[in-house]
Amino acid sequence: MSETRLPRRFAKALASLSEMPDPMPRLAAVRRAREALEELEASTVAEARSAGATWGQIGSLYGVSKQAAQQRFRRR
């Protein structure tokens, strides 16, 4: 599977959100999903770091410098 493609289940979940008829409940659901993804992203970066990934590798994945990756994901 290509890394640029979303897994099918995730794509279906996004599609189901976009199909919600009322925009306010849809907006609330999108906000909750975004927050959950941000938490998953932060924990995955921490896991990658623990597994030996460098800030340069993480930055490269995001198309930013290692310093920018550090600033974005360094634990506060």
PDB file of C-alpha atoms in Angstrom:
ATOM      1  CA  MET A   1       0.000   0.000   0.000  1.00  0.00           C
ATOM      2  CA  SER A   2       1.276   3.465  -0.822  1.00  0.00           C
ATOM      3  CA  GLU A   3       2.258   5.628   2.138  1.00  0.00           C
ATOM      4  CA  THR A   4       0.439   8.592   0.590  1.00  0.00           C
ATOM      5  CA  ARG A   5      -2.913   6.790   0.583  1.00  0.00           C
ATOM      6  CA  LEU A   6      -5.087   6.668   3.644  1.00  0.00           C
ATOM      7  CA  PRO A   7      -5.999   3.249   4.971  1.00  0.00           C
ATOM      8  CA  ARG A   8      -9.477   2.268   3.790  1.00  0.00           C
ATOM      9  CA  ARG A   9     -11.070   2.325   7.234  1.00  0.00           C
ATOM     10  CA  PHE A  10      -9.767   5.808   7.891  1.00  0.00           C
ATOM     11  CA  ALA A  11     -10.960   7.046   4.498  1.00  0.00           C
ATOM     12  CA  LYS A  12     -14.409   5.578   5.231  1.00  0.00           C
ATOM     13  CA  ALA A  13     -14.493   7.300   8.620  1.00  0.00           C
ATOM     14  CA  LEU A  14     -13.664  10.637   6.983  1.00  0.00           C
ATOM     15  CA  ALA A  15     -16.332  10.064   4.363  1.00  0.00           C
ATOM     16  CA  SER A  16     -18.915   9.303   7.042  1.00  0.00           C
ATOM     17  CA  LEU A  17     -18.060  12.573   8.792  1.00  0.00           C
ATOM     18  CA  SER A  18     -18.437  14.532   5.578  1.00  0.00           C
ATOM     19  CA  GLU A  19     -21.837  12.932   5.000  1.00  0.00           C
ATOM     20  CA  MET A  20     -23.307  14.208   8.269  1.00  0.00           C
ATOM     21  CA  PRO A  21     -26.153  16.502   7.139  1.00  0.00           C
ATOM     22  CA  ASP A  22     -26.079  19.047   9.969  1.00  0.00           C
ATOM     23  CA  PRO A  23     -22.896  21.154   9.887  1.00  0.00           C
ATOM     24  CA  MET A  24     -22.709  21.927  13.620  1.00  0.00           C
ATOM     25  CA  PRO A  25     -22.646  18.301  14.843  1.00  0.00           C
ATOM     26  CA  ARG A  26     -20.305  17.531  11.930  1.00  0.00           C
ATOM     27  CA  LEU A  27     -18.000  20.363  13.012  1.00  0.00           C
ATOM     28  CA  ALA A  28     -17.997  19.071  16.596  1.00  0.00           C
ATOM     29  CA  ALA A  29     -17.151  15.561  15.379  1.00  0.00           C
ATOM     30  CA  VAL A  30     -14.364  16.867  13.155  1.00  0.00           C
ATOM     31  CA  ARG A  31     -12.912  18.839  16.078  1.00  0.00           C
ATOM     32  CA  ARG A  32     -12.926  15.729  18.303  1.00  0.00           C
ATOM     33  CA  ALA A  33     -11.334  13.656  15.540  1.00  0.00           C
ATOM     34  CA  ARG A  34      -8.626  16.277  14.982  1.00  0.00           C
ATOM     35  CA  GLU A  35      -7.809  16.369  18.698  1.00  0.00           C
ATOM     36  CA  ALA A  36      -7.597  12.572  18.818  1.00  0.00           C
ATOM     37  CA  LEU A  37      -5.297  12.542  15.777  1.00  0.00           C
ATOM     38  CA  GLU A  38      -3.054  15.199  17.333  1.00  0.00           C
ATOM     39  CA  GLU A  39      -2.718  13.054  20.468  1.00  0.00           C
ATOM     40  CA  LEU A  40      -1.942   9.991  18.341  1.00  0.00           C
ATOM     41  CA  GLU A  41       0.581  11.983  16.326  1.00  0.00           C
ATOM     42  CA  ALA A  42       2.391  13.207  19.452  1.00  0.00           C
ATOM     43  CA  SER A  43       2.525   9.747  21.007  1.00  0.00           C
ATOM     44  CA  THR A  44       3.717   8.231  17.719  1.00  0.00           C
ATOM     45  CA  VAL A  45       6.512  10.799  17.440  1.00  0.00           C
ATOM     46  CA  ALA A  46       7.547   9.965  21.019  1.00  0.00           C
ATOM     47  CA  GLU A  47       7.467   6.262  20.164  1.00  0.00           C
ATOM     48  CA  ALA A  48       9.525   6.847  17.012  1.00  0.00           C
ATOM     49  CA  ARG A  49      12.077   8.817  19.031  1.00  0.00           C
ATOM     50  CA  SER A  50      12.259   6.031  21.615  1.00  0.00           C
ATOM     51  CA  ALA A  51      12.829   3.573  18.778  1.00  0.00           C
ATOM     52  CA  GLY A  52      15.799   5.612  17.537  1.00  0.00           C
ATOM     53  CA  ALA A  53      14.328   7.961  14.944  1.00  0.00           C
ATOM     54  CA  THR A  54      16.187  11.243  14.723  1.00  0.00           C
ATOM     55  CA  TRP A  55      14.632  14.687  14.679  1.00  0.00           C
ATOM     56  CA  GLY A  56      16.066  15.015  11.177  1.00  0.00           C
ATOM     57  CA  GLN A  57      14.172  11.916   9.998  1.00  0.00           C
ATOM     58  CA  ILE A  58      10.938  13.135  11.581  1.00  0.00           C
ATOM     59  CA  GLY A  59      11.427  16.605  10.141  1.00  0.00           C
ATOM     60  CA  SER A  60      12.082  15.126   6.712  1.00  0.00           C
ATOM     61  CA  LEU A  61       8.829  13.172   6.881  1.00  0.00           C
ATOM     62  CA  TYR A  62       6.978  16.458   7.558  1.00  0.00           C
ATOM     63  CA  GLY A  63       9.025  18.484   5.080  1.00  0.00           C
ATOM     64  CA  VAL A  64      10.534  20.679   7.789  1.00  0.00           C
ATOM     65  CA  SER A  65      13.922  21.051   9.441  1.00  0.00           C
ATOM     66  CA  LYS A  66      14.938  18.979  12.441  1.00  0.00           C
ATOM     67  CA  GLN A  67      14.682  22.134  14.549  1.00  0.00           C
ATOM     68  CA  ALA A  68      11.100  22.721  13.399  1.00  0.00           C
ATOM     69  CA  ALA A  69      10.220  19.119  14.233  1.00  0.00           C
ATOM     70  CA  GLN A  70      11.751  19.511  17.693  1.00  0.00           C
ATOM     71  CA  GLN A  71       9.813  22.702  18.323  1.00  0.00           C
ATOM     72  CA  ARG A  72       6.568  21.123  17.205  1.00  0.00           C
ATOM     73  CA  PHE A  73       6.802  17.829  19.046  1.00  0.00           C
ATOM     74  CA  ARG A  74       9.161  18.259  21.970  1.00  0.00           C
ATOM     75  CA  ARG A  75       7.389  17.344  25.190  1.00  0.00           C
ATOM     76  CA  ARG A  76       6.514  20.350  27.272  1.00  0.00           C
TER      77      ARG A  76
END
